[in-house]
mmCIF file of C-alpha atoms in Angstrom:
data_model
loop_
_atom_site.group_PDB
_atom_site.id
_atom_site.type_symbol
_atom_site.label_atom_id
_atom_site.label_comp_id
_atom_site.label_asym_id
_atom_site.label_seq_id
_atom_site.Cartn_x
_atom_site.Cartn_y
_atom_site.Cartn_z
ATOM 1 C CA MET A 1 -32.640 -3.036 -5.067
ATOM 2 C CA ASP A 2 -35.225 -4.281 -7.453
ATOM 3 C CA GLY A 3 -38.752 -2.023 -7.178
ATOM 4 C CA SER A 4 -40.420 -4.272 -8.752
ATOM 5 C CA ASN A 5 -42.633 -4.908 -5.240
ATOM 6 C CA PRO A 6 -43.127 -1.071 -4.047
ATOM 7 C CA LEU A 7 -45.361 -2.737 -0.591
ATOM 8 C CA ALA A 8 -43.012 -5.025 0.392
ATOM 9 C CA LEU A 9 -40.271 -2.637 0.255
ATOM 10 C CA LEU A 10 -41.846 -0.437 2.408
ATOM 11 C CA PHE A 11 -42.470 -2.786 5.210
ATOM 12 C CA LYS A 12 -38.268 -3.757 4.489
ATOM 13 C CA ALA A 13 -37.049 0.047 4.817
ATOM 14 C CA PHE A 14 -39.319 0.187 8.087
ATOM 15 C CA GLU A 15 -37.714 -2.575 9.840
ATOM 16 C CA ILE A 16 -34.105 -1.985 8.584
ATOM 17 C CA GLN A 17 -35.336 1.748 10.374
ATOM 18 C CA ILE A 18 -35.529 0.682 13.232
ATOM 19 C CA HIS A 19 -32.620 -1.827 13.728
ATOM 20 C CA THR A 20 -30.864 0.871 12.294
ATOM 21 C CA GLY A 21 -31.483 2.778 15.133
ATOM 22 C CA TRP A 22 -30.959 -0.128 17.586
ATOM 23 C CA SER A 23 -27.333 -0.184 15.971
ATOM 24 C CA GLN A 24 -26.888 3.423 16.215
ATOM 25 C CA ALA A 25 -27.542 3.258 19.919
ATOM 26 C CA ALA A 26 -25.171 0.202 20.526
ATOM 27 C CA ALA A 27 -22.372 2.058 18.400
ATOM 28 C CA LEU A 28 -22.947 5.358 20.199
ATOM 29 C CA THR A 29 -22.679 3.433 23.378
ATOM 30 C CA PHE A 30 -19.991 1.096 22.741
ATOM 31 C CA LEU A 31 -17.896 4.487 21.976
ATOM 32 C CA LEU A 32 -18.865 6.319 24.795
ATOM 33 C CA CYS A 33 -17.867 3.556 26.959
ATOM 34 C CA ASP A 34 -14.192 3.359 25.436
ATOM 35 C CA TYR A 35 -13.649 7.009 25.608
ATOM 36 C CA LEU A 36 -14.686 6.722 29.200
ATOM 37 C CA HIS A 37 -12.330 3.676 30.010
ATOM 38 C CA ASN A 38 -8.770 5.739 27.827
ATOM 39 C CA PHE A 39 -10.007 9.019 29.914
ATOM 40 C CA SER A 40 -7.307 9.424 32.119
ATOM 41 C CA ASP A 41 -4.563 8.295 29.641
ATOM 42 C CA GLU A 42 -5.519 10.657 26.955
ATOM 43 C CA VAL A 43 -5.484 13.367 29.650
ATOM 44 C CA ARG A 44 -1.957 12.455 30.574
ATOM 45 C CA TYR A 45 -0.394 11.596 27.337
ATOM 46 C CA ILE A 46 -3.014 13.975 24.766
ATOM 47 C CA TRP A 47 -4.215 17.039 26.451
ATOM 48 C CA PRO A 48 -0.869 18.410 28.433
ATOM 49 C CA THR A 49 1.252 18.241 25.047
ATOM 50 C CA ARG A 50 1.746 21.186 22.232
ATOM 51 C CA TRP A 51 -0.522 21.320 19.500
ATOM 52 C CA SER A 52 0.795 18.791 16.724
ATOM 53 C CA LEU A 53 -0.303 17.423 13.732
ATOM 54 C CA ALA A 54 -0.657 14.024 15.801
ATOM 55 C CA LYS A 55 -2.602 15.864 18.511
ATOM 56 C CA ILE A 56 -5.531 17.454 16.048
ATOM 57 C CA LEU A 57 -5.265 13.773 14.586
ATOM 58 C CA TYR A 58 -6.021 11.749 17.196
ATOM 59 C CA LEU A 59 -8.707 14.541 18.765
ATOM 60 C CA THR A 60 -10.341 14.333 15.658
ATOM 61 C CA SER A 61 -10.678 10.750 15.394
ATOM 62 C CA ARG A 62 -11.453 10.831 18.943
ATOM 63 C CA TYR A 63 -14.307 12.840 18.861
ATOM 64 C CA TYR A 64 -15.284 13.183 15.475
ATOM 65 C CA GLY A 65 -16.598 9.476 15.516
ATOM 66 C CA ILE A 66 -18.625 10.278 18.602
ATOM 67 C CA LEU A 67 -20.306 13.166 16.776
ATOM 68 C CA ILE A 68 -21.146 11.540 14.319
ATOM 69 C CA VAL A 69 -23.341 9.410 15.432
ATOM 70 C CA THR A 70 -24.728 11.114 17.748
ATOM 71 C CA ILE A 71 -25.571 13.265 14.945
ATOM 72 C CA ALA A 72 -27.421 10.392 13.044
ATOM 73 C CA LEU A 73 -29.440 9.047 16.010
ATOM 74 C CA ILE A 74 -30.798 11.664 16.364
ATOM 75 C CA SER A 75 -31.485 12.724 13.533
ATOM 76 C CA ASP A 76 -33.336 9.020 12.722
ATOM 77 C CA ARG A 77 -35.798 10.491 15.702
ATOM 78 C CA HIS A 78 -37.277 12.824 13.885
ATOM 79 C CA ARG A 79 -39.724 13.699 10.873
ATOM 80 C CA HIS A 80 -37.606 15.366 7.863
ATOM 81 C CA SER A 81 -38.693 17.070 4.323
ATOM 82 C CA ILE A 82 -37.377 14.556 0.967
ATOM 83 C CA ALA A 83 -34.951 18.146 0.574
ATOM 84 C CA PHE A 84 -33.519 18.123 3.874
ATOM 85 C CA CYS A 85 -33.125 14.682 3.884
ATOM 86 C CA LYS A 86 -31.172 14.333 0.362
ATOM 87 C CA THR A 87 -28.983 16.471 1.905
ATOM 88 C CA TYR A 88 -28.670 14.558 4.564
ATOM 89 C CA LEU A 89 -27.592 11.724 3.436
ATOM 90 C CA TRP A 90 -24.926 13.735 1.283
ATOM 91 C CA VAL A 91 -23.262 15.268 4.183
ATOM 92 C CA MET A 92 -23.420 12.206 6.368
ATOM 93 C CA ILE A 93 -22.059 9.526 3.642
ATOM 94 C CA PHE A 94 -19.792 11.198 1.836
ATOM 95 C CA GLY A 95 -18.522 14.216 4.251
ATOM 96 C CA PHE A 96 -18.677 12.779 7.199
ATOM 97 C CA MET A 97 -18.088 8.761 6.625
ATOM 98 C CA SER A 98 -15.019 9.848 4.000
ATOM 99 C CA THR A 99 -13.863 11.812 6.394
ATOM 100 C CA MET A 100 -13.370 9.723 9.127
ATOM 101 C CA GLU A 101 -11.210 7.026 6.644
ATOM 102 C CA ILE A 102 -9.296 10.037 5.427
ATOM 103 C CA ILE A 103 -8.401 10.865 8.778
ATOM 104 C CA LEU A 104 -7.362 7.181 9.714
ATOM 105 C CA ASN A 105 -5.164 6.081 6.528
ATOM 106 C CA ILE A 106 -3.899 9.107 7.010
ATOM 107 C CA ILE A 107 -2.500 8.332 10.292
ATOM 108 C CA LEU A 108 -1.780 4.759 8.956
ATOM 109 C CA ILE A 109 0.328 6.169 6.617
ATOM 110 C CA LEU A 110 2.610 8.665 8.752
ATOM 111 C CA ARG A 111 3.087 5.497 11.618
ATOM 112 C CA LEU A 112 4.186 3.298 8.387
ATOM 113 C CA TYR A 113 6.198 7.030 7.167
ATOM 114 C CA ALA A 114 7.332 6.923 10.800
ATOM 115 C CA LEU A 115 9.025 3.081 11.232
ATOM 116 C CA TYR A 116 10.572 3.551 7.250
ATOM 117 C CA GLY A 117 12.332 6.388 9.170
ATOM 118 C CA ARG A 118 11.004 9.103 7.263
ATOM 119 C CA SER A 119 11.462 7.998 4.259
ATOM 120 C CA LYS A 120 10.595 9.962 1.495
ATOM 121 C CA ARG A 121 10.374 7.297 -1.241
ATOM 122 C CA ALA A 122 8.093 4.950 1.367
ATOM 123 C CA LEU A 123 5.965 8.238 1.816
ATOM 124 C CA ALA A 124 5.370 8.876 -1.736
ATOM 125 C CA PHE A 125 4.710 4.816 -2.269
ATOM 126 C CA PHE A 126 2.457 4.489 0.380
ATOM 127 C CA SER A 127 -0.007 7.905 -0.274
ATOM 128 C CA THR A 128 0.479 7.233 -3.832
ATOM 129 C CA LEU A 129 -1.529 3.522 -2.969
ATOM 130 C CA TYR A 130 -3.952 5.515 -0.574
ATOM 131 C CA MET A 131 -4.762 8.241 -3.550
ATOM 132 C CA ILE A 132 -5.556 4.841 -6.014
ATOM 133 C CA GLN A 133 -8.003 3.600 -2.983
ATOM 134 C CA LEU A 134 -10.082 7.274 -2.126
ATOM 135 C CA ALA A 135 -10.527 7.774 -6.019
ATOM 136 C CA VAL A 136 -12.408 4.474 -6.693
ATOM 137 C CA GLU A 137 -14.107 4.648 -3.335
ATOM 138 C CA ILE A 138 -14.994 8.725 -3.813
ATOM 139 C CA TYR A 139 -16.721 6.893 -7.635
ATOM 140 C CA THR A 140 -18.629 4.294 -5.864
ATOM 141 C CA ILE A 141 -20.153 5.977 -3.194
ATOM 142 C CA THR A 142 -21.021 9.200 -5.404
ATOM 143 C CA TRP A 143 -22.720 6.289 -7.801
ATOM 144 C CA VAL A 144 -24.433 4.908 -5.015
ATOM 145 C CA LEU A 145 -25.719 8.018 -3.241
ATOM 146 C CA GLN A 146 -26.774 9.686 -6.453
ATOM 147 C CA LEU A 147 -29.106 6.701 -6.504
ATOM 148 C CA SER A 148 -29.773 6.664 -2.900
ATOM 149 C CA VAL A 149 -31.005 10.610 -3.110
ATOM 150 C CA GLN A 150 -32.755 9.459 -6.592
ATOM 151 C CA SER A 151 -35.664 7.157 -3.733
ATOM 152 C CA VAL A 152 -35.938 9.537 -1.075
ATOM 153 C CA ILE A 153 -39.402 9.127 -0.038
ATOM 154 C CA HIS A 154 -41.307 11.156 2.677
ATOM 155 C CA PRO A 155 -42.073 8.765 5.459
ATOM 156 C CA PRO A 156 -45.559 7.269 4.821
ATOM 157 C CA LEU A 157 -46.543 6.069 8.541
ATOM 158 C CA PRO A 158 -46.930 8.993 11.074
ATOM 159 C CA LYS A 159 -43.742 7.296 13.628
ATOM 160 C CA TRP A 160 -42.007 6.892 10.463
ATOM 161 C CA THR A 161 -39.108 9.220 11.729
ATOM 162 C CA GLY A 162 -35.253 9.310 9.969
ATOM 163 C CA CYS A 163 -34.828 9.777 6.011
ATOM 164 C CA VAL A 164 -36.433 7.114 4.234
ATOM 165 C CA THR A 165 -34.319 5.904 0.683
ATOM 166 C CA LEU A 166 -35.883 2.161 -0.502
ATOM 167 C CA ALA A 167 -31.827 2.967 -2.397
ATOM 168 C CA VAL A 168 -33.800 1.545 -5.087
ATOM 169 C CA GLY A 169 -31.153 0.494 -8.548
ATOM 170 C CA ILE A 170 -27.901 0.053 -6.635
ATOM 171 C CA LYS A 171 -26.072 -3.416 -7.968
ATOM 172 C CA VAL A 172 -24.655 -5.061 -4.976
ATOM 173 C CA GLY A 173 -22.101 -6.222 -6.932
ATOM 174 C CA LYS A 174 -20.714 -2.609 -8.204
ATOM 175 C CA THR A 175 -20.984 -1.695 -4.641
ATOM 176 C CA ILE A 176 -19.349 -4.679 -3.314
ATOM 177 C CA ALA A 177 -16.168 -3.495 -5.926
ATOM 178 C CA GLY A 178 -15.501 -0.495 -4.408
ATOM 179 C CA TRP A 179 -14.699 -2.037 -1.311
ATOM 180 C CA ILE A 180 -12.186 -4.315 -2.635
ATOM 181 C CA PRO A 181 -9.545 -1.371 -2.761
ATOM 182 C CA ALA A 182 -9.282 -0.536 0.239
ATOM 183 C CA LEU A 183 -8.980 -3.941 1.693
ATOM 184 C CA VAL A 184 -5.998 -4.405 -0.711
ATOM 185 C CA VAL A 185 -4.300 -1.193 0.862
ATOM 186 C CA SER A 186 -4.974 -1.852 4.091
ATOM 187 C CA THR A 187 -3.200 -5.529 3.727
ATOM 188 C CA ILE A 188 -0.061 -4.261 1.608
ATOM 189 C CA PHE A 189 -0.080 -1.197 5.184
ATOM 190 C CA LEU A 190 -0.606 -4.289 7.492
ATOM 191 C CA ILE A 191 2.801 -6.585 5.163
ATOM 192 C CA ALA A 192 5.162 -3.636 5.564
ATOM 193 C CA THR A 193 4.768 -3.366 8.998
ATOM 194 C CA PHE A 194 5.687 -6.675 9.307
ATOM 195 C CA TRP A 195 7.900 -6.484 6.610
ATOM 196 C CA LYS A 196 9.763 -4.052 8.894
ATOM 197 C CA LEU A 197 9.715 -5.989 12.239
ATOM 198 C CA ARG A 198 11.522 -8.838 9.444
ATOM 199 C CA GLN A 199 14.393 -6.430 8.728
ATOM 200 C CA THR A 200 14.799 -5.832 13.120
ATOM 201 C CA PHE A 201 15.065 -9.349 13.136
ATOM 202 C CA MET A 202 17.078 -10.192 9.955
ATOM 203 C CA GLY A 203 19.975 -7.035 10.831
ATOM 204 C CA SER A 204 20.545 -7.778 14.946
ATOM 205 C CA ARG A 205 23.684 -9.333 15.353
ATOM 206 C CA ILE A 206 21.940 -11.778 17.507
ATOM 207 C CA ASN A 207 23.055 -15.670 16.785
ATOM 208 C CA HIS A 208 19.772 -16.980 15.323
ATOM 209 C CA SER A 209 20.712 -20.114 15.454
ATOM 210 C CA HIS A 210 20.339 -20.165 19.001
ATOM 211 C CA ALA A 211 17.910 -17.992 19.647
ATOM 212 C CA ASN A 212 14.269 -18.423 19.847
ATOM 213 C CA THR A 213 11.360 -16.173 18.275
ATOM 214 C CA GLY A 214 10.607 -15.358 21.834
ATOM 215 C CA GLU A 215 14.276 -14.289 22.948
ATOM 216 C CA ARG A 216 14.378 -12.266 18.899
ATOM 217 C CA PHE A 217 11.195 -10.560 19.646
ATOM 218 C CA HIS A 218 12.887 -10.019 23.554
ATOM 219 C CA ILE A 219 15.534 -6.989 21.167
ATOM 220 C CA VAL A 220 13.095 -5.488 19.489
ATOM 221 C CA SER A 221 12.116 -1.979 20.446
ATOM 222 C CA PRO A 222 8.535 -1.846 22.025
ATOM 223 C CA LEU A 223 7.473 0.836 20.104
ATOM 224 C CA LEU A 224 8.027 -1.548 16.887
ATOM 225 C CA LYS A 225 6.195 -3.836 18.896
ATOM 226 C CA VAL A 226 3.253 -1.509 19.692
ATOM 227 C CA PHE A 227 3.128 -0.712 15.602
ATOM 228 C CA VAL A 228 3.493 -3.667 14.672
ATOM 229 C CA ARG A 229 0.454 -5.422 17.395
ATOM 230 C CA ASP A 230 -1.395 -2.418 16.474
ATOM 231 C CA GLY A 231 -1.383 -2.697 13.151
ATOM 232 C CA ALA A 232 -2.412 -5.957 13.046
ATOM 233 C CA PHE A 233 -5.212 -5.551 15.323
ATOM 234 C CA TYR A 234 -6.812 -2.715 14.006
ATOM 235 C CA PHE A 235 -6.484 -4.221 10.306
ATOM 236 C CA VAL A 236 -8.758 -7.393 11.331
ATOM 237 C CA LEU A 237 -10.690 -5.423 13.550
ATOM 238 C CA ILE A 238 -11.783 -3.206 10.583
ATOM 239 C CA ALA A 239 -11.291 -5.605 7.989
ATOM 240 C CA ILE A 240 -13.915 -7.983 10.079
ATOM 241 C CA THR A 241 -16.498 -5.154 10.002
ATOM 242 C CA GLN A 242 -16.322 -4.748 6.702
ATOM 243 C CA LEU A 243 -16.121 -8.182 5.458
ATOM 244 C CA LEU A 244 -19.593 -8.540 7.285
ATOM 245 C CA LYS A 245 -20.863 -4.973 5.693
ATOM 246 C CA GLY A 246 -19.937 -6.621 2.470
ATOM 247 C CA PHE A 247 -22.113 -10.463 2.991
ATOM 248 C CA VAL A 248 -24.663 -8.179 4.550
ATOM 249 C CA THR A 249 -24.635 -6.690 1.593
ATOM 250 C CA ILE A 250 -25.151 -9.506 -0.711
ATOM 251 C CA TYR A 251 -27.273 -11.530 0.751
ATOM 252 C CA GLU A 252 -29.896 -8.833 2.298
ATOM 253 C CA GLY A 253 -29.762 -6.189 -1.182
ATOM 254 C CA SER A 254 -28.130 -2.040 -0.082
ATOM 255 C CA LEU A 255 -30.767 -1.070 2.626
ATOM 256 C CA TYR A 256 -29.179 -3.446 4.704
ATOM 257 C CA THR A 257 -25.941 -1.470 4.759
ATOM 258 C CA LEU A 258 -27.621 1.141 6.622
ATOM 259 C CA PRO A 259 -27.491 -0.331 10.576
ATOM 260 C CA THR A 260 -23.956 -1.454 10.192
ATOM 261 C CA ASN A 261 -22.934 2.425 8.759
ATOM 262 C CA ALA A 262 -22.283 3.438 12.549
ATOM 263 C CA TRP A 263 -20.262 0.237 13.675
ATOM 264 C CA ILE A 264 -17.486 1.359 10.555
ATOM 265 C CA TRP A 265 -18.185 5.126 12.029
ATOM 266 C CA SER A 266 -16.879 3.415 15.129
ATOM 267 C CA MET A 267 -14.282 1.337 13.713
ATOM 268 C CA TYR A 268 -12.511 4.064 12.365
ATOM 269 C CA SER A 269 -12.756 6.358 15.459
ATOM 270 C CA MET A 270 -11.835 3.972 18.007
ATOM 271 C CA ALA A 271 -8.513 2.901 15.257
ATOM 272 C CA GLY A 272 -7.329 6.021 14.649
ATOM 273 C CA SER A 273 -7.548 7.480 18.450
ATOM 274 C CA HIS A 274 -6.291 3.802 20.009
ATOM 275 C CA MET A 275 -3.279 4.082 17.627
ATOM 276 C CA LEU A 276 -1.772 6.990 18.630
ATOM 277 C CA LEU A 277 -2.563 6.647 21.985
ATOM 278 C CA ASN A 278 -0.892 3.879 22.386
ATOM 279 C CA LEU A 279 2.418 4.963 20.714
ATOM 280 C CA ARG A 280 2.333 7.958 23.421
ATOM 281 C CA ARG A 281 1.624 5.036 26.485
ATOM 282 C CA SER A 282 4.913 3.429 25.212
ATOM 283 C CA GLY A 283 6.789 6.936 24.723
ATOM 284 C CA ASP A 284 5.791 6.902 28.644
ATOM 285 C CA ARG A 285 7.327 3.684 29.539
ATOM 286 C CA GLY A 286 11.052 5.148 28.536
ATOM 287 C CA THR A 287 10.883 6.653 24.846
ATOM 288 C CA PRO A 288 9.929 10.123 24.462
ATOM 289 C CA THR A 289 6.746 10.360 22.171
ATOM 290 C CA GLN A 290 5.761 13.738 21.508
ATOM 291 C CA GLY A 291 5.627 13.561 17.826
ATOM 292 C CA ILE A 292 4.994 11.729 14.933
ATOM 293 C CA ALA A 293 8.172 11.733 12.771
ATOM 294 C CA LEU A 294 11.450 9.175 13.596
ATOM 295 C CA ASP A 295 14.913 10.509 14.550
ATOM 296 C CA ASN A 296 16.261 6.779 13.969
ATOM 297 C CA LEU A 297 15.290 3.231 12.893
ATOM 298 C CA SER A 298 18.865 1.570 13.046
ATOM 299 C CA SER A 299 20.674 -0.799 14.883
ATOM 300 C CA SER A 300 22.970 -0.822 17.988
ATOM 301 C CA GLU A 301 26.616 -1.942 18.615
ATOM 302 C CA THR A 302 25.534 -5.421 20.590
ATOM 303 C CA GLY A 303 23.115 -5.622 17.320
ATOM 304 C CA ALA A 304 19.758 -4.937 19.119
ATOM 305 C CA MET A 305 18.107 -2.400 17.519
ATOM 306 C CA SER A 306 17.931 1.045 18.582
ATOM 307 C CA THR A 307 15.193 2.280 20.485
ATOM 308 C CA ILE A 308 12.664 3.848 18.048
ATOM 309 C CA ARG A 309 12.164 7.642 19.076
ATOM 310 C CA PHE A 310 9.834 9.890 18.304
ATOM 311 C CA LYS A 311 10.908 13.856 17.580
ATOM 312 C CA SER A 312 9.658 16.170 19.422
ATOM 313 C CA VAL A 313 7.447 18.876 18.432
ATOM 314 C CA ALA A 314 6.692 20.164 21.593
ATOM 315 C CA GLU A 315 10.222 20.401 23.148
ATOM 316 C CA ASP A 316 11.250 24.067 24.324
#
């Protein structure tokens, strides 16, 4: 951001600080409402199971997001030293936000690994894609944070709370470029999910000439439907959130990304926890889902795709 007019920059930073507080309060309210709405299912489908990678990922995704937004909201209600704010920015953005994204992508990769019959090639391919994305993001976030930390100032007004950074020197184009790999990789993950659905249609022995799309979809395993539905829905949800953040950055400047951070954390938290909880819900309606690895994914003798069964890690 251009720092040629320090006074205008201060007024803008003060305005954005107020908007950030409102945004954080709204995001936390949204997360808590979602949490309370799904709490009974969490108690039923998650709590009784033995500890597994899926359970750890669910609990981390669910409660870590609430914790981060709460910390941000409380922190922005107090005045802090410059030294504290410099550390706080690194922890909140590089630590907390990056951790939330890593958790979500681990869930996405494990879902695809399960969907593709625990194929090690599929796991290696999707993991490599994400490692490339992560490398670009780490470089971009590090660059942005270094400039943000350098422009941290002490709040100039008595009632101005929170950590204040003027984000001087941050180039919008470079920031946007850091987000592109995330959208590309997420799109590939979504296409891979739909490709498996297409393989199911093509692999069934149903007479396609006499079956409409609805009839074909009816033969698909309920769990595969959940995979496709959740994969598409949460891809769109997160993509829209990221695109809105990008548009705000382009048209209003880097400082305006601050109010959007709480919603990014919230979307990551909700997407990760719901994708795992919905699989457990679906499994309770006839398909055991105690873990995250598929036992099989093949066609039955009648031509319909056999039920996707998750390997249990909690069976006695």
